[in-house]
Tab-separated table of C-alpha atoms in Angstrom:
chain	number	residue	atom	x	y	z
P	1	UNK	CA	-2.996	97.239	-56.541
P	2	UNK	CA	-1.764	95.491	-59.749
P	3	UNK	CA	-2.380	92.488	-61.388
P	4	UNK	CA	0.888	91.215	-61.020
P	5	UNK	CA	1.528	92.322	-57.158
P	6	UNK	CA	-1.857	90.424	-56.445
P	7	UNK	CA	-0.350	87.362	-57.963
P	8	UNK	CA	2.800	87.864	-56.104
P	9	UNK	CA	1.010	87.796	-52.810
P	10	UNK	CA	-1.107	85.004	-53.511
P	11	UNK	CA	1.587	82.997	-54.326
P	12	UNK	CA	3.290	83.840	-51.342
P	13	UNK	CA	0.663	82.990	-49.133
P	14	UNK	CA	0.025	79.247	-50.842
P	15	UNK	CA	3.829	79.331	-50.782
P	16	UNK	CA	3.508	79.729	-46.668
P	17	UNK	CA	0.679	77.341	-45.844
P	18	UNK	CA	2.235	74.819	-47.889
P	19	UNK	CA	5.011	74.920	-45.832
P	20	UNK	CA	3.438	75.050	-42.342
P	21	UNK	CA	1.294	71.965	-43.413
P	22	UNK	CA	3.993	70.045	-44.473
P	23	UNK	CA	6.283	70.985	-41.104
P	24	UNK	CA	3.097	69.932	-39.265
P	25	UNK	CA	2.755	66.570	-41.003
P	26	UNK	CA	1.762	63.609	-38.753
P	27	UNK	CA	4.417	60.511	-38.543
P	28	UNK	CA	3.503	58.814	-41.408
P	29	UNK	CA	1.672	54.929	-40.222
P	30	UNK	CA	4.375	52.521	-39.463
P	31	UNK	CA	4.413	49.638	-42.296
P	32	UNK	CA	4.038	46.311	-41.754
P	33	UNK	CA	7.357	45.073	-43.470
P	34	UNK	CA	9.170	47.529	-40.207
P	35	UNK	CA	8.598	44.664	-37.230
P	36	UNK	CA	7.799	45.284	-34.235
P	37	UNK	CA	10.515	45.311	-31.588
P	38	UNK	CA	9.991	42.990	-28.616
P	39	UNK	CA	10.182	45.590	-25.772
P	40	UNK	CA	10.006	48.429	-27.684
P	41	UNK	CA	6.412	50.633	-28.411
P	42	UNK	CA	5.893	50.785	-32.382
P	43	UNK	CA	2.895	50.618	-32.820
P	44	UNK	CA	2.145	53.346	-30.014
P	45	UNK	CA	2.777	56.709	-32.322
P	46	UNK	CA	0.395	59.412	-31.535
P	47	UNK	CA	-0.743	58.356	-28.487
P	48	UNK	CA	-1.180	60.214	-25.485
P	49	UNK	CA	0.747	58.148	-22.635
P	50	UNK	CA	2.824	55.269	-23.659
P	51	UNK	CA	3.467	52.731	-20.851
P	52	UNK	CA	7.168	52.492	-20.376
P	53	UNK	CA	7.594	49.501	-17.908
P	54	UNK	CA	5.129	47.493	-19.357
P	55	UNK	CA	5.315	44.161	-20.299
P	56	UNK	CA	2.723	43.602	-22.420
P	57	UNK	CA	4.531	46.052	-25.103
P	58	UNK	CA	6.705	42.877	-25.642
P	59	UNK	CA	3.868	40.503	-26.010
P	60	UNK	CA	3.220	39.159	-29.496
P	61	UNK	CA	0.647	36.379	-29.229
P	62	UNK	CA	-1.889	37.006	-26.893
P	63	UNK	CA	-5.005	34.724	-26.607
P	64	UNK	CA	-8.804	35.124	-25.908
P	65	UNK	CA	-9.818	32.879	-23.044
P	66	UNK	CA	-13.669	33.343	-22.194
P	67	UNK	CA	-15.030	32.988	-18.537
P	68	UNK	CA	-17.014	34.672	-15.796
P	69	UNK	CA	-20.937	33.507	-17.354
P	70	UNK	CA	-22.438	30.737	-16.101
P	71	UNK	CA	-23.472	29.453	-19.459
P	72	UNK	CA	-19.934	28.822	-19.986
P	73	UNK	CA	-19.032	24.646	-19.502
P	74	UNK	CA	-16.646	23.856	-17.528
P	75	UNK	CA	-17.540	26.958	-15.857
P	76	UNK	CA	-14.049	26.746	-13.693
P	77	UNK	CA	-10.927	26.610	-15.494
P	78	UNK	CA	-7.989	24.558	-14.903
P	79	UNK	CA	-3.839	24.232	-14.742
P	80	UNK	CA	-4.841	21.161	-17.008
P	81	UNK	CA	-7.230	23.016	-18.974
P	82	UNK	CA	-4.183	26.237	-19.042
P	83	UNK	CA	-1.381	24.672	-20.041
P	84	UNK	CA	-2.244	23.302	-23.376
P	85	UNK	CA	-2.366	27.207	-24.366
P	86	UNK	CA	0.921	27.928	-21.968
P	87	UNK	CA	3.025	24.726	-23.854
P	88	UNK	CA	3.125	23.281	-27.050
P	89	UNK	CA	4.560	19.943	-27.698
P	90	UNK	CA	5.248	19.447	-31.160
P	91	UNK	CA	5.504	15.573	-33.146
P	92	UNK	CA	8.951	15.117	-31.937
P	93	UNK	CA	8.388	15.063	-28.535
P	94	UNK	CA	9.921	18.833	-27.780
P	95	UNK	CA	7.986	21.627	-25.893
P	96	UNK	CA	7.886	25.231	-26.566
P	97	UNK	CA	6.234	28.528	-24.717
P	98	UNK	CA	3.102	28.626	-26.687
P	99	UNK	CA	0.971	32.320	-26.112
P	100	UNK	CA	2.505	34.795	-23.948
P	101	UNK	CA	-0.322	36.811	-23.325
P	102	UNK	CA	-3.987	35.758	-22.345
P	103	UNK	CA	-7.047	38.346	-22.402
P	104	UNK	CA	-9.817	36.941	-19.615
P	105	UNK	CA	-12.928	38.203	-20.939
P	106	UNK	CA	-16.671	37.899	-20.802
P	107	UNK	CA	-19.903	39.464	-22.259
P	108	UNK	CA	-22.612	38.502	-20.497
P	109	UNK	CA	-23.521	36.211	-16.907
P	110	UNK	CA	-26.806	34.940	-17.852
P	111	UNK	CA	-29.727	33.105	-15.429
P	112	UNK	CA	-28.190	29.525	-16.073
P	113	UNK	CA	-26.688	27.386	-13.164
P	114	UNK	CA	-26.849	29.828	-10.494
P	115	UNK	CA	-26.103	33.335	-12.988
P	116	UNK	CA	-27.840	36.374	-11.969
P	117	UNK	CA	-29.058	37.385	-15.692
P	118	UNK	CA	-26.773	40.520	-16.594
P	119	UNK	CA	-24.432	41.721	-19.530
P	120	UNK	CA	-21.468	43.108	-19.917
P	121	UNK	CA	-22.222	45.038	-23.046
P	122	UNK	CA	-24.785	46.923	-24.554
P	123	UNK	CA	-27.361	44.472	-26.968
P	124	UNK	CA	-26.009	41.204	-26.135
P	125	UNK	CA	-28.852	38.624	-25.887
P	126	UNK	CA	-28.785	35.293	-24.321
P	127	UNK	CA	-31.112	32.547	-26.086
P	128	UNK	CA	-32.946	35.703	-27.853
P	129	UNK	CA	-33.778	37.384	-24.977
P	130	UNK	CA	-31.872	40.273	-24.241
P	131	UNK	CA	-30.355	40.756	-20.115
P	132	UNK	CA	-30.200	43.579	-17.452
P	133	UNK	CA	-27.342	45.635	-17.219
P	134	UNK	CA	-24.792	44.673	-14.832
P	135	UNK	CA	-24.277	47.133	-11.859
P	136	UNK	CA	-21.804	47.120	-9.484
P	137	UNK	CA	-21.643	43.561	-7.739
P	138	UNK	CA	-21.604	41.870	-10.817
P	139	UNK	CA	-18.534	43.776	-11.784
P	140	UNK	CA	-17.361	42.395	-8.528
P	141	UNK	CA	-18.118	39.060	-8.949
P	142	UNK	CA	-16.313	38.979	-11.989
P	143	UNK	CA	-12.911	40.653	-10.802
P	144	UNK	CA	-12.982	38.028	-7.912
P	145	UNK	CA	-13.553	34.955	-10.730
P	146	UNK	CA	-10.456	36.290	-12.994
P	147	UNK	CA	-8.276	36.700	-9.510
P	148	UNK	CA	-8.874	33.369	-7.870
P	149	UNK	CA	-6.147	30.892	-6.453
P	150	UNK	CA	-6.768	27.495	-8.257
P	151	UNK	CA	-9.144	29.308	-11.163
P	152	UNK	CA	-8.886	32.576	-13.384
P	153	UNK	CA	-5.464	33.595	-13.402
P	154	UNK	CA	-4.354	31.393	-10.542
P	155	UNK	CA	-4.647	28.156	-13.163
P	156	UNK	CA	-2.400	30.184	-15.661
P	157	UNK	CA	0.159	31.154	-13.299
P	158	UNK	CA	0.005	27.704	-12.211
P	159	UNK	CA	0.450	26.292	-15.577
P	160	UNK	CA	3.454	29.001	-16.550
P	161	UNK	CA	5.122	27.617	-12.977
P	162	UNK	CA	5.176	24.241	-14.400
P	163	UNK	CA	6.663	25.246	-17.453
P	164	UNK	CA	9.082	27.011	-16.120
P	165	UNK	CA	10.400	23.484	-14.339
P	166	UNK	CA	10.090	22.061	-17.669
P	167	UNK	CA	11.585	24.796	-20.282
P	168	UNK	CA	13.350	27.316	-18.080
P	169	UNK	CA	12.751	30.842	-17.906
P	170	UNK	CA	10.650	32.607	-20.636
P	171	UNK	CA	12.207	35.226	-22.897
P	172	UNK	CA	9.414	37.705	-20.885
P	173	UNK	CA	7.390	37.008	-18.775
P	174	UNK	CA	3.777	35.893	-19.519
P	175	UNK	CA	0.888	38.155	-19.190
P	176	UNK	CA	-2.588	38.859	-18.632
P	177	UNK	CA	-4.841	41.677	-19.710
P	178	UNK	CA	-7.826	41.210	-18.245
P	179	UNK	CA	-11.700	43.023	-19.777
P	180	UNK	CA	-13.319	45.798	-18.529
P	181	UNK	CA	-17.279	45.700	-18.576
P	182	UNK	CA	-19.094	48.429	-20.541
P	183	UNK	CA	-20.796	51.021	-17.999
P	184	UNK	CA	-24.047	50.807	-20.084
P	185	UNK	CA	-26.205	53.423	-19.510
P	186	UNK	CA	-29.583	52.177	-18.814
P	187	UNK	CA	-30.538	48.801	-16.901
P	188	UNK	CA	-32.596	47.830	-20.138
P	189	UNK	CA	-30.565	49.005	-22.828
P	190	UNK	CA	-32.629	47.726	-25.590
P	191	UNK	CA	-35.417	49.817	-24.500
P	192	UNK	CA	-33.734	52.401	-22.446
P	193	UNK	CA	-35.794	51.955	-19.682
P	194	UNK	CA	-35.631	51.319	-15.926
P	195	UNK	CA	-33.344	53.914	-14.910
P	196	UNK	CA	-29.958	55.136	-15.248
P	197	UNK	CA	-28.780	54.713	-11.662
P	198	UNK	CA	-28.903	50.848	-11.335
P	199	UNK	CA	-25.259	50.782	-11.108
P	200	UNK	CA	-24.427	51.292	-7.172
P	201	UNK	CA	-22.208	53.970	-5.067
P	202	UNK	CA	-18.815	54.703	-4.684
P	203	UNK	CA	-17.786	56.186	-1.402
P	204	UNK	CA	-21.632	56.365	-0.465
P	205	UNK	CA	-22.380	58.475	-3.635
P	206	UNK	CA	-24.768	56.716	-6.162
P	207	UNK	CA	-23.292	56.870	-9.875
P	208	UNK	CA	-25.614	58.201	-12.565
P	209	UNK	CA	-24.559	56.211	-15.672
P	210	UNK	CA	-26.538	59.156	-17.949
P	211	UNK	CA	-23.545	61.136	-16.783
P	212	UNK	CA	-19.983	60.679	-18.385
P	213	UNK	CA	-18.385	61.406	-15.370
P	214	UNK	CA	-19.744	58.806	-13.337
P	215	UNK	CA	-19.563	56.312	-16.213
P	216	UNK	CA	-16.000	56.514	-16.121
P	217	UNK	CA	-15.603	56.868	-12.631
P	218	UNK	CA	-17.596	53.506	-12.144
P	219	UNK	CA	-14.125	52.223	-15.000
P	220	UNK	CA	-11.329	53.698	-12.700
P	221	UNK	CA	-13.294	51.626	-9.478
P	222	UNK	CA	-12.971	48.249	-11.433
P	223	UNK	CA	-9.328	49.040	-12.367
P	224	UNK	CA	-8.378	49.592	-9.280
P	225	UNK	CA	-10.069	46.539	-7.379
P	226	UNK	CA	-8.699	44.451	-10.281
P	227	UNK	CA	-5.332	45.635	-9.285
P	228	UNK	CA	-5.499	45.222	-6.057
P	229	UNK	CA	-7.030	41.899	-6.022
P	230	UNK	CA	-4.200	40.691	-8.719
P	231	UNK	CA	-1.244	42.099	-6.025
P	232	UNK	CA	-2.876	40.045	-3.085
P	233	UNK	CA	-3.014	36.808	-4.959
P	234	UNK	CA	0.662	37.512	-5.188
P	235	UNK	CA	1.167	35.167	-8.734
P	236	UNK	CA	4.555	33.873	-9.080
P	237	UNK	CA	4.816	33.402	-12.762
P	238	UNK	CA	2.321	36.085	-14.187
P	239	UNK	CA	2.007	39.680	-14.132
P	240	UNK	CA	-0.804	42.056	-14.815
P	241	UNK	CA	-0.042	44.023	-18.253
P	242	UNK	CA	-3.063	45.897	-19.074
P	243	UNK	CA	-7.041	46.315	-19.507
P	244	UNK	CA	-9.187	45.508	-22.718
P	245	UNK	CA	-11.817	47.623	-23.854
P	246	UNK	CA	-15.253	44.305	-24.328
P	247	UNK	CA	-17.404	46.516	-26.365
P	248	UNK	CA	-16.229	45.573	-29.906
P	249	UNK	CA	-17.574	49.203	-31.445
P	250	UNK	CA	-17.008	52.623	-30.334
P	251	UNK	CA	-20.808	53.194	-29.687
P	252	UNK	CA	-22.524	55.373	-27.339
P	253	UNK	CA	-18.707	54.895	-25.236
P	254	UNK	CA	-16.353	56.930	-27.040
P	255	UNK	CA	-16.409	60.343	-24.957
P	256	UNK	CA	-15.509	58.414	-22.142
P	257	UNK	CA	-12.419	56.440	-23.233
P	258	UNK	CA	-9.943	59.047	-23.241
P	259	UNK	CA	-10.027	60.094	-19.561
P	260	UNK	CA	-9.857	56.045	-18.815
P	261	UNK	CA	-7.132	55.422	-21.239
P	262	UNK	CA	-5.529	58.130	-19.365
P	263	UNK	CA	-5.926	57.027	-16.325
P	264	UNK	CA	-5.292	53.100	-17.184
P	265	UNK	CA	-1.226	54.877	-18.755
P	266	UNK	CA	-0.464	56.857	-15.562
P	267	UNK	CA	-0.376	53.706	-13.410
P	268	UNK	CA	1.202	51.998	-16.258
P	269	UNK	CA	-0.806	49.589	-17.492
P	270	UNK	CA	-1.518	49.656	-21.195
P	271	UNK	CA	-5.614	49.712	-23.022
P	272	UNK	CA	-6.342	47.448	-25.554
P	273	UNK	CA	-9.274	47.034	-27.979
P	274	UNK	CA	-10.347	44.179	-30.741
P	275	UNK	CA	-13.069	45.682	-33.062
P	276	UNK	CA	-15.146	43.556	-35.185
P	277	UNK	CA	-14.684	44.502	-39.044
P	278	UNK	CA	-15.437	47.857	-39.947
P	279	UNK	CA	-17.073	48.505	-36.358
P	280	UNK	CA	-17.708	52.127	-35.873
P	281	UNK	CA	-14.925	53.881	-34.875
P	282	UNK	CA	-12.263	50.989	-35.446
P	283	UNK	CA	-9.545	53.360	-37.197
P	284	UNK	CA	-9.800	55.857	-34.753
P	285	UNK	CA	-8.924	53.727	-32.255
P	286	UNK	CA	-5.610	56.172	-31.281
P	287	UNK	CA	-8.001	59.083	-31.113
P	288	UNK	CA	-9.377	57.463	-28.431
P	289	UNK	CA	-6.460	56.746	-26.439
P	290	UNK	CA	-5.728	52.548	-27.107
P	291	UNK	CA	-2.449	51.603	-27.216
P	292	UNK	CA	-3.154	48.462	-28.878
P	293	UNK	CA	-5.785	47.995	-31.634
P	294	UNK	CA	-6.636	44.262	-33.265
P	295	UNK	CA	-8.479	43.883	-36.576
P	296	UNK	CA	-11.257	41.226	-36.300
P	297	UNK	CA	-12.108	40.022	-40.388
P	298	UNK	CA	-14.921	38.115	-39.595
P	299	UNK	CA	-14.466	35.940	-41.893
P	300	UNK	CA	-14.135	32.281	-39.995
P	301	UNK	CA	-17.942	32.408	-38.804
P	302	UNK	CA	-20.001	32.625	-42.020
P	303	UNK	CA	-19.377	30.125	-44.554
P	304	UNK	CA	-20.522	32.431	-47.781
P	305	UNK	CA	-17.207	35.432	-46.732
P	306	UNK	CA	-15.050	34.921	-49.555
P	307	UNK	CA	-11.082	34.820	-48.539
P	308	UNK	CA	-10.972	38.405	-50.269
P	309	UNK	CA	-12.220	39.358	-46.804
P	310	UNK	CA	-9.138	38.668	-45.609
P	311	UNK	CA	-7.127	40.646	-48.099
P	312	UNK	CA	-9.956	43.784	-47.285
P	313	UNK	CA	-9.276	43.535	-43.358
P	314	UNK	CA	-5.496	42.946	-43.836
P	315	UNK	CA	-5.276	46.037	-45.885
P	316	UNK	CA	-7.684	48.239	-43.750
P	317	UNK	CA	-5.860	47.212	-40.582
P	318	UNK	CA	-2.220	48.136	-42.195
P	319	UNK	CA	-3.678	51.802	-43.489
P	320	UNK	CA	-4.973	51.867	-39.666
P	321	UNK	CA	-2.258	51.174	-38.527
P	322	UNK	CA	-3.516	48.301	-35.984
P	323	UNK	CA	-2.267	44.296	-35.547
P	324	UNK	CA	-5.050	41.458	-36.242
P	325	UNK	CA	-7.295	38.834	-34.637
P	326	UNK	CA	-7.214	35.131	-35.928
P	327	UNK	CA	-10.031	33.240	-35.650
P	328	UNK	CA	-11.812	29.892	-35.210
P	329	UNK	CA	-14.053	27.833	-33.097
P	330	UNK	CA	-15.224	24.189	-32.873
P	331	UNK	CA	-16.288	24.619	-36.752
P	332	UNK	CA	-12.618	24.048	-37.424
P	333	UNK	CA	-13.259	20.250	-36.773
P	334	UNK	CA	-13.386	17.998	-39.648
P	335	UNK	CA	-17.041	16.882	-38.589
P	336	UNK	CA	-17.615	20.792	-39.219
P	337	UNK	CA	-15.896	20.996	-42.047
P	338	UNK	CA	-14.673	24.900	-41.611
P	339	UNK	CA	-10.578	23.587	-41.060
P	340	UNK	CA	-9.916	25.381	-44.522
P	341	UNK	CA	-11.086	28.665	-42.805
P	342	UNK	CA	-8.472	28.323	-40.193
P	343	UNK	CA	-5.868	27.277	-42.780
P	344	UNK	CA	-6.401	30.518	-45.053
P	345	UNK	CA	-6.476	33.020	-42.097
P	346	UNK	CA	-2.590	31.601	-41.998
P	347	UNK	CA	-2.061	31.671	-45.828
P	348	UNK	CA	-3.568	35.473	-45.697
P	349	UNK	CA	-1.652	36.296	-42.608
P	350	UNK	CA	1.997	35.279	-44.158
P	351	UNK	CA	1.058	36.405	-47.588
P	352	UNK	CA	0.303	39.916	-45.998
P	353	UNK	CA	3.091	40.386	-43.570
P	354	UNK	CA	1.277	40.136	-40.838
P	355	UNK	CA	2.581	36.722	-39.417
P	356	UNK	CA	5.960	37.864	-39.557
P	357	UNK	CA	6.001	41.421	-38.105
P	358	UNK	CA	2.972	42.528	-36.371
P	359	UNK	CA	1.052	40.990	-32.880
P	360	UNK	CA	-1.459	38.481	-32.839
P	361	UNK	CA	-4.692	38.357	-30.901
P	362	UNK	CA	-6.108	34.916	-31.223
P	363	UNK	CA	-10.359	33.956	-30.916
P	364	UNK	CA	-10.431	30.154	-30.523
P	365	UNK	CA	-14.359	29.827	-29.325
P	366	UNK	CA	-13.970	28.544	-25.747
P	367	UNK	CA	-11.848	25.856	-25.479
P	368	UNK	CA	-11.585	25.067	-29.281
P	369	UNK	CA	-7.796	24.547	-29.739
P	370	UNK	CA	-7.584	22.006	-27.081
P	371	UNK	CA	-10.697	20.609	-28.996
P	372	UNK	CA	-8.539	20.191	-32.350
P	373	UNK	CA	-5.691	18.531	-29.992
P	374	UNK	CA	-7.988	16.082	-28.004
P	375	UNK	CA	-9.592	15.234	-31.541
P	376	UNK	CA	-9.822	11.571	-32.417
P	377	UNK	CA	-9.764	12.614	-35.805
P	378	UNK	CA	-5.965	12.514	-37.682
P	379	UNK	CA	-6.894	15.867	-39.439
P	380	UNK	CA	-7.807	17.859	-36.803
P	381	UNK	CA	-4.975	16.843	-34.675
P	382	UNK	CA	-2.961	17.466	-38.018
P	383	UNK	CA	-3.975	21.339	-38.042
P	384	UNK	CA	-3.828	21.477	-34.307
P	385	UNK	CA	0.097	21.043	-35.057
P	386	UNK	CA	0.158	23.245	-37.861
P	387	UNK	CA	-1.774	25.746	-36.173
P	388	UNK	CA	0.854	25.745	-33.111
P	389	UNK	CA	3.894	25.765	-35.316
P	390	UNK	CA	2.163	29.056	-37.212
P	391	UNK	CA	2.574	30.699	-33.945
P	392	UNK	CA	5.705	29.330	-32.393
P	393	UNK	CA	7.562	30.163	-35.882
P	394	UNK	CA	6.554	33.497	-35.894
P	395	UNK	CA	9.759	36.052	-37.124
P	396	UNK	CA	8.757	38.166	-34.722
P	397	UNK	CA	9.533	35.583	-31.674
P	398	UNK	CA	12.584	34.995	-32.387
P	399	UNK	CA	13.509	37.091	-29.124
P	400	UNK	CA	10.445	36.524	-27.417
P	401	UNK	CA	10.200	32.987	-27.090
């Protein structure tokens, strides 16, 4: 064969492959100047099952509110307690719908006024001293705490009913996504020891959490009694819009959250996930079925971050393709002197795009932004108001209200 005829088909053949990979090219990662769409599913591109009649695909402002361990104080919650993150009433005396999502979540139920000592995720100590696993009646206990009539999501819908008397009907309605424990596989998991079949049955068969199939079998029960549970409280002014993924890295979990992503789409409800910064597996999170994906920067909790970890996390999340978390806690107060945190997380956020086009999950400790409004102090009530009006006069609200 000649020279020249080798050439020729070598050429060809680069020629070919080019072409195929370019034909094959995946969507290219929506940017963050393209907004998202209340009601619509950017954000959703590659995944496997999109929910179609869901609404927390309209949500844009969804906040964390801890509950379930007994260590937590007021260990109930409230419709007084609720509303503050349902309503905002700004200096002029007006109201507006404040978050219109809420993720109910919990790590751990440790042995403090009357908790049986367990967590919810894999290496999560309480006072330095790490916790059994928690098996099947814990899971229990905390489906029927989230789905209770005067606490859980009974004191939201509560609070949403009053505000509907007050403001009228919500552009959408106002949702609740609600965690899903981690099956962990031993019942010490910080010495992988005392067995892997602490869990309990289902249907009179005992689950073996060293197996992937009962791990997310044990996943698919809890869905499905937190479903239930959530129809027979028949809520008024809420509605169930999806599950949340608690453990904060992909871990020793990932071969199982397919199959439960998959199963969490076909009956419509959509999977959600918040990974701390640069958590293992955080910009995979499609590959592993989530329809939503929030960027924690860490940055609030440690007074020696620089703000450039802001500009690193807002730029990792974009090229991820995922929204963000905000964060704060009591250390916001002026007595804690951490305020300026909160402040550049909004300064970062606008500068970045992300305030006016993408969704918003929001950590605020445990009760911490009715701590800023209950303040006696001018300043804190001062960013409590700024703080409210950076959410309320978001872009993207401007149909979602």
């Amino acid at each position: 064969m000649s020279n020249i005829l080798k050439l020729f088909l070598v050429s060809s053949f680069l020629c070919i492959c080019g072409f195929i990979a370019c034909s094959q090219a995946p969507k290219p990662i929506p940017k963050w100047e393209d907004p998202v769409v209340p009601g619509g599913s950017q954000g959703n591109e590659g995944n496997h099952n999109n929910p179609k009649n869901n609404e927390i695909l309209s949500s844009t402002d969804m906040v964390l509110i801890y509950g379930g361990g007994h260590h937590r104080s007021p260990y109930s919650w409230s419709k007084d307690m609720m509303k503050d993150y349902v309503v905002y009433t700004d200096k002029s005396n007006k109201s507006h719908w404040l978050f219109d999502s809420f993720l109910l979540l919990e790590f751990m139920d440790p042995a403090v006024n009357g908790g049986p000592g367990k967590t919810l995720v894999t290496g999560y100590k309480y006072k330095g001293s790490y916790m059994q696993s928690a098996n099947k009646d814990d899971w229990g206990r905390l489906i029927d705490y989230y789905c209770s009539k005067d606490s859980g999501a009974g004191a939201i819908d509560k609070a949403v009913g009053d505000a509907r008397v007050l403001l009228g009907e919500p552009a959408s309605a106002r949702t609740i996504v609600v965690c899903i424990p981690e099956p962990i596989t031993w019942l010490y998991s910080a010495t992988h020891s005392g067995g892997t079949a602490y869990w309990g049955e289902i249907n009179g068969e005992q689950l073996d959490f060293s197996n992937r199939t009962d791990r997310v079998r044990a996943c698919k029960w809890y869905v499905d009694k937190v479903v239930e549970k959530f129809k027979a409280m028949k809520y008024k002014n809420i509605k169930l819009a999806g599950f949340y993924w608690v453990a904060e890295q992909s871990g020793d979990t990932k071969d199982m959250l397919f199959d439960l992503a998959a199963y969490i789409n076909s009956n419509n409800y959509s999977f959600n996930w918040i990974p701390y910064y640069r958590a293992a597996g955080y910009a995979d999170w499609r590959s592993y079925g989530f329809n939503f994906a929030y960027l924690q920067p860490n940055y609030f909790f440690n007074k020696d971050v620089p703000y450039e970890r802001l500009n690193s996390a807002c730029a990792e999340a974009e090229l991820a393709g995922m929204d963000m978390e905000l964060e704060f806690d009591d250390n916001a107060l002026v007595r804690y002197g951490r305020g300026y945190k909160l402040r550049d997380y909004m300064k970062a956020f606008k500068e970045h795009g992300v305030w006016k086009s993408r969704r918003l999950a929001y950590y605020q400790g445990g009760w911490s932004l009715r701590s800023l409004k209950n303040s006696s102090d001018p300043q804190d009530n001062q960013l409590y108001h700024d703080f409210c009006d950076f959410v309320i006069s978001r872009p993207i609200r401007d149909k979602h209200k």
